């Protein structure tokens, strides 16, 4: 099977630091985070124009706030996508996912609300879960009223580690008082800390991301938690009745 040219370009890009020592080596962690935005900028193509971009601060219950960035596409945007970026729960930020969010907003004709959730190892599980769930709640209440989308037309989404957080937030949203999200958009989500799927064996050596890298990301994110709960491993949630379709 031949590779898509964009995937081939990714594989030909210079390899960065491995996730293998992310928890022990602060220098490696800082370098990983610095490289993330540059790599996505280099390989992500030209940023698509949108009608409006705005940085926001979504309040937490303790009075602190979660940084977020809202994108409004051209035309009449009635819905919104709350997006959690990937990065193994240890790297990623608003700038690194900017190109993706612009493309999502333009293609979907919907607002995109990008979440700058707290990262491990400084903030292990469940900090990121709390942040994304909080923003999803805000998007179906004060955010919708303030920025102008329909609170009944909110989709929860994310890629990789962000797909994990989006799936957890969607389940949490089923049980609160706001209108339920109308869908989940999960892009290769990491859903089970057991890492027992066939792909972990078949693709253990990569390319790009190895099984050892994934183990380290999970360990760093969980910070000693066993990963058994559905808030860590959403594939283990028993009752999904009423959760937004994925």
GROMACS .gro file of C-alpha atoms in nm:
model
  246
    1UNK     CA    1   0.000   0.000   0.000
    2UNK     CA    2   0.139   0.341  -0.096
    3UNK     CA    3   0.143   0.628   0.151
    4UNK     CA    4  -0.044   0.952   0.102
    5UNK     CA    5   0.209   1.227   0.015
    6UNK     CA    6   0.129   1.420   0.333
    7UNK     CA    7   0.197   1.112   0.546
    8UNK     CA    8   0.519   1.050   0.356
    9UNK     CA    9   0.624   1.409   0.431
   10UNK     CA   10   0.558   1.352   0.801
   11UNK     CA   11   0.777   1.042   0.802
   12UNK     CA   12   1.057   1.224   0.621
   13UNK     CA   13   1.059   1.512   0.869
   14UNK     CA   14   1.350   1.517   1.115
   15UNK     CA   15   1.276   1.311   1.424
   16UNK     CA   16   1.239   1.510   1.745
   17UNK     CA   17   1.296   1.405   2.102
   18UNK     CA   18   1.130   1.085   2.218
   19UNK     CA   19   0.861   1.079   2.485
   20UNK     CA   20   1.068   0.812   2.659
   21UNK     CA   21   1.218   1.044   2.923
   22UNK     CA   22   0.948   1.306   2.935
   23UNK     CA   23   0.876   1.273   3.308
   24UNK     CA   24   1.236   1.263   3.428
   25UNK     CA   25   1.404   1.518   3.203
   26UNK     CA   26   1.268   1.873   3.215
   27UNK     CA   27   1.496   1.980   2.930
   28UNK     CA   28   1.351   1.714   2.699
   29UNK     CA   29   0.997   1.810   2.801
   30UNK     CA   30   1.058   2.179   2.730
   31UNK     CA   31   1.209   2.094   2.393
   32UNK     CA   32   0.916   1.870   2.301
   33UNK     CA   33   0.674   2.151   2.378
   34UNK     CA   34   0.874   2.408   2.184
   35UNK     CA   35   0.898   2.180   1.881
   36UNK     CA   36   0.528   2.100   1.869
   37UNK     CA   37   0.404   2.432   1.735
   38UNK     CA   38   0.692   2.460   1.486
   39UNK     CA   39   0.630   2.115   1.342
   40UNK     CA   40   0.257   2.173   1.301
   41UNK     CA   41   0.323   2.511   1.141
   42UNK     CA   42   0.574   2.360   0.898
   43UNK     CA   43   0.360   2.063   0.797
   44UNK     CA   44   0.009   2.199   0.845
   45UNK     CA   45  -0.013   2.418   0.537
   46UNK     CA   46  -0.133   2.775   0.508
   47UNK     CA   47  -0.374   2.881   0.785
   48UNK     CA   48  -0.724   2.922   0.642
   49UNK     CA   49  -0.887   3.260   0.691
   50UNK     CA   50  -1.182   3.280   0.929
   51UNK     CA   51  -1.408   3.570   1.016
   52UNK     CA   52  -1.298   3.615   1.377
   53UNK     CA   53  -1.051   3.473   1.630
   54UNK     CA   54  -1.074   3.554   2.001
   55UNK     CA   55  -0.876   3.440   2.305
   56UNK     CA   56  -1.096   3.359   2.604
   57UNK     CA   57  -1.067   3.264   2.970
   58UNK     CA   58  -1.325   3.009   3.084
   59UNK     CA   59  -1.374   3.026   3.462
   60UNK     CA   60  -1.310   2.731   3.689
   61UNK     CA   61  -1.503   2.681   4.013
   62UNK     CA   62  -1.200   2.788   4.219
   63UNK     CA   63  -1.178   3.130   4.050
   64UNK     CA   64  -0.889   3.046   3.815
   65UNK     CA   65  -0.948   3.018   3.443
   66UNK     CA   66  -0.885   2.787   3.146
   67UNK     CA   67  -0.735   2.952   2.836
   68UNK     CA   68  -0.933   2.889   2.518
   69UNK     CA   69  -0.952   3.030   2.168
   70UNK     CA   70  -1.271   3.076   1.965
   71UNK     CA   71  -1.284   3.071   1.584
   72UNK     CA   72  -1.587   3.197   1.392
   73UNK     CA   73  -1.607   3.104   1.024
   74UNK     CA   74  -1.747   3.318   0.748
   75UNK     CA   75  -2.124   3.308   0.715
   76UNK     CA   76  -2.395   3.211   0.959
   77UNK     CA   77  -2.239   2.979   1.219
   78UNK     CA   78  -2.506   2.830   1.445
   79UNK     CA   79  -2.316   2.542   1.601
   80UNK     CA   80  -1.986   2.499   1.783
   81UNK     CA   81  -1.716   2.234   1.815
   82UNK     CA   82  -1.524   2.219   2.143
   83UNK     CA   83  -1.181   2.085   2.046
   84UNK     CA   84  -0.914   1.925   2.266
   85UNK     CA   85  -0.570   1.897   2.101
   86UNK     CA   86  -0.350   1.588   2.097
   87UNK     CA   87   0.003   1.555   2.232
   88UNK     CA   88   0.006   1.261   2.474
   89UNK     CA   89  -0.141   1.483   2.749
   90UNK     CA   90   0.209   1.634   2.787
   91UNK     CA   91   0.258   1.867   2.488
   92UNK     CA   92   0.036   2.092   2.279
   93UNK     CA   93  -0.111   2.439   2.305
   94UNK     CA   94  -0.345   2.682   2.131
   95UNK     CA   95  -0.087   2.793   1.875
   96UNK     CA   96   0.010   2.438   1.781
   97UNK     CA   97  -0.349   2.342   1.694
   98UNK     CA   98  -0.438   2.677   1.533
   99UNK     CA   99  -0.422   2.555   1.171
  100UNK     CA  100  -0.642   2.255   1.247
  101UNK     CA  101  -0.902   2.467   1.425
  102UNK     CA  102  -0.918   2.714   1.137
  103UNK     CA  103  -0.970   2.427   0.893
  104UNK     CA  104  -1.241   2.274   1.112
  105UNK     CA  105  -1.426   2.603   1.143
  106UNK     CA  106  -1.411   2.671   0.769
  107UNK     CA  107  -1.510   2.317   0.667
  108UNK     CA  108  -1.788   2.271   0.924
  109UNK     CA  109  -1.931   2.621   0.907
  110UNK     CA  110  -1.929   2.618   1.288
  111UNK     CA  111  -1.752   2.797   1.568
  112UNK     CA  112  -1.452   2.607   1.704
  113UNK     CA  113  -1.356   2.649   2.069
  114UNK     CA  114  -0.999   2.524   2.129
  115UNK     CA  115  -0.914   2.426   2.488
  116UNK     CA  116  -0.569   2.486   2.642
  117UNK     CA  117  -0.613   2.225   2.914
  118UNK     CA  118  -0.352   2.163   3.184
  119UNK     CA  119  -0.070   1.926   3.089
  120UNK     CA  120   0.112   1.645   3.269
  121UNK     CA  121   0.344   1.584   3.445
  122UNK     CA  122   0.286   1.918   3.621
  123UNK     CA  123  -0.089   1.854   3.626
  124UNK     CA  124  -0.161   1.478   3.607
  125UNK     CA  125  -0.499   1.311   3.571
  126UNK     CA  126  -0.770   1.423   3.624
  127UNK     CA  127  -0.671   1.790   3.569
  128UNK     CA  128  -0.712   1.778   3.189
  129UNK     CA  129  -1.045   1.594   3.222
  130UNK     CA  130  -1.172   1.863   3.458
  131UNK     CA  131  -1.066   2.143   3.222
  132UNK     CA  132  -1.219   1.999   2.906
  133UNK     CA  133  -1.540   1.901   3.084
  134UNK     CA  134  -1.563   2.251   3.229
  135UNK     CA  135  -1.528   2.413   2.887
  136UNK     CA  136  -1.785   2.177   2.736
  137UNK     CA  137  -2.028   2.283   3.009
  138UNK     CA  138  -1.949   2.650   2.949
  139UNK     CA  139  -2.003   2.610   2.573
  140UNK     CA  140  -2.357   2.484   2.638
  141UNK     CA  141  -2.444   2.780   2.861
  142UNK     CA  142  -2.260   3.112   2.908
  143UNK     CA  143  -2.040   3.059   2.603
  144UNK     CA  144  -2.333   2.997   2.372
  145UNK     CA  145  -2.521   3.298   2.505
  146UNK     CA  146  -2.218   3.526   2.493
  147UNK     CA  147  -2.076   3.432   2.153
  148UNK     CA  148  -2.395   3.343   1.976
  149UNK     CA  149  -2.407   2.975   1.882
  150UNK     CA  150  -2.698   2.741   1.956
  151UNK     CA  151  -2.636   2.563   2.288
  152UNK     CA  152  -2.819   2.257   2.146
  153UNK     CA  153  -2.574   2.231   1.853
  154UNK     CA  154  -2.245   2.171   2.033
  155UNK     CA  155  -2.009   1.891   1.923
  156UNK     CA  156  -1.725   1.765   2.146
  157UNK     CA  157  -1.408   1.660   1.964
  158UNK     CA  158  -1.036   1.603   1.982
  159UNK     CA  159  -0.743   1.411   1.840
  160UNK     CA  160  -0.539   1.140   2.012
  161UNK     CA  161  -0.510   1.238   2.381
  162UNK     CA  162  -0.766   1.508   2.305
  163UNK     CA  163  -1.001   1.243   2.170
  164UNK     CA  164  -0.973   1.069   2.505
  165UNK     CA  165  -1.064   1.389   2.688
  166UNK     CA  166  -1.350   1.465   2.449
  167UNK     CA  167  -1.503   1.120   2.499
  168UNK     CA  168  -1.485   1.158   2.877
  169UNK     CA  169  -1.631   1.510   2.862
  170UNK     CA  170  -1.918   1.387   2.644
  171UNK     CA  171  -2.009   1.128   2.907
  172UNK     CA  172  -1.992   1.389   3.182
  173UNK     CA  173  -2.215   1.619   2.976
  174UNK     CA  174  -2.489   1.355   2.969
  175UNK     CA  175  -2.533   1.395   3.343
  176UNK     CA  176  -2.543   1.774   3.383
  177UNK     CA  177  -2.830   2.019   3.340
  178UNK     CA  178  -2.729   2.176   3.008
  179UNK     CA  179  -2.856   2.059   2.669
  180UNK     CA  180  -2.673   1.742   2.566
  181UNK     CA  181  -2.398   1.771   2.302
  182UNK     CA  182  -2.525   1.658   1.964
  183UNK     CA  183  -2.216   1.459   1.869
  184UNK     CA  184  -1.857   1.355   1.927
  185UNK     CA  185  -1.577   1.395   1.671
  186UNK     CA  186  -1.299   1.163   1.787
  187UNK     CA  187  -0.982   1.147   1.575
  188UNK     CA  188  -0.770   0.837   1.657
  189UNK     CA  189  -0.860   0.870   2.027
  190UNK     CA  190  -0.659   0.695   2.300
  191UNK     CA  191  -0.934   0.521   2.490
  192UNK     CA  192  -0.785   0.248   2.709
  193UNK     CA  193  -0.485   0.270   2.944
  194UNK     CA  194  -0.439  -0.108   2.917
  195UNK     CA  195  -0.294  -0.057   2.566
  196UNK     CA  196  -0.402  -0.409   2.472
  197UNK     CA  197  -0.525  -0.347   2.118
  198UNK     CA  198  -0.377  -0.523   1.817
  199UNK     CA  199  -0.232  -0.194   1.688
  200UNK     CA  200  -0.004  -0.171   1.993
  201UNK     CA  201   0.159  -0.496   1.879
  202UNK     CA  202   0.144  -0.442   1.505
  203UNK     CA  203   0.276  -0.084   1.519
  204UNK     CA  204   0.492  -0.120   1.830
  205UNK     CA  205   0.802   0.013   1.651
  206UNK     CA  206   0.629   0.308   1.488
  207UNK     CA  207   0.671   0.485   1.256
  208UNK     CA  208   0.667   0.818   1.443
  209UNK     CA  209   0.497   0.696   1.760
  210UNK     CA  210   0.600   0.371   1.929
  211UNK     CA  211   0.427   0.153   2.186
  212UNK     CA  212   0.697   0.259   2.434
  213UNK     CA  213   0.617   0.625   2.366
  214UNK     CA  214   0.250   0.560   2.431
  215UNK     CA  215   0.326   0.375   2.753
  216UNK     CA  216   0.532   0.670   2.874
  217UNK     CA  217   0.261   0.919   2.782
  218UNK     CA  218  -0.002   0.719   2.969
  219UNK     CA  219   0.223   0.679   3.274
  220UNK     CA  220   0.307   1.050   3.277
  221UNK     CA  221  -0.056   1.150   3.238
  222UNK     CA  222  -0.191   0.911   3.502
  223UNK     CA  223   0.073   1.007   3.757
  224UNK     CA  224   0.033   0.687   3.958
  225UNK     CA  225  -0.340   0.635   3.896
  226UNK     CA  226  -0.418   0.284   3.772
  227UNK     CA  227  -0.618   0.410   3.472
  228UNK     CA  228  -0.907   0.175   3.545
  229UNK     CA  229  -1.181   0.439   3.572
  230UNK     CA  230  -1.380   0.547   3.266
  231UNK     CA  231  -1.258   0.902   3.327
  232UNK     CA  232  -0.911   0.777   3.232
  233UNK     CA  233  -1.012   0.497   2.993
  234UNK     CA  234  -1.344   0.595   2.832
  235UNK     CA  235  -1.366   0.260   2.649
  236UNK     CA  236  -1.438   0.103   2.989
  237UNK     CA  237  -1.750   0.308   3.059
  238UNK     CA  238  -2.031   0.062   3.115
  239UNK     CA  239  -2.342   0.272   3.055
  240UNK     CA  240  -2.327   0.496   2.748
  241UNK     CA  241  -2.703   0.545   2.714
  242UNK     CA  242  -2.775   0.908   2.636
  243UNK     CA  243  -2.415   0.999   2.551
  244UNK     CA  244  -2.373   1.198   2.231
  245UNK     CA  245  -2.311   0.971   1.927
  246UNK     CA  246  -1.950   0.945   1.811
   0.00000   0.00000   0.00000
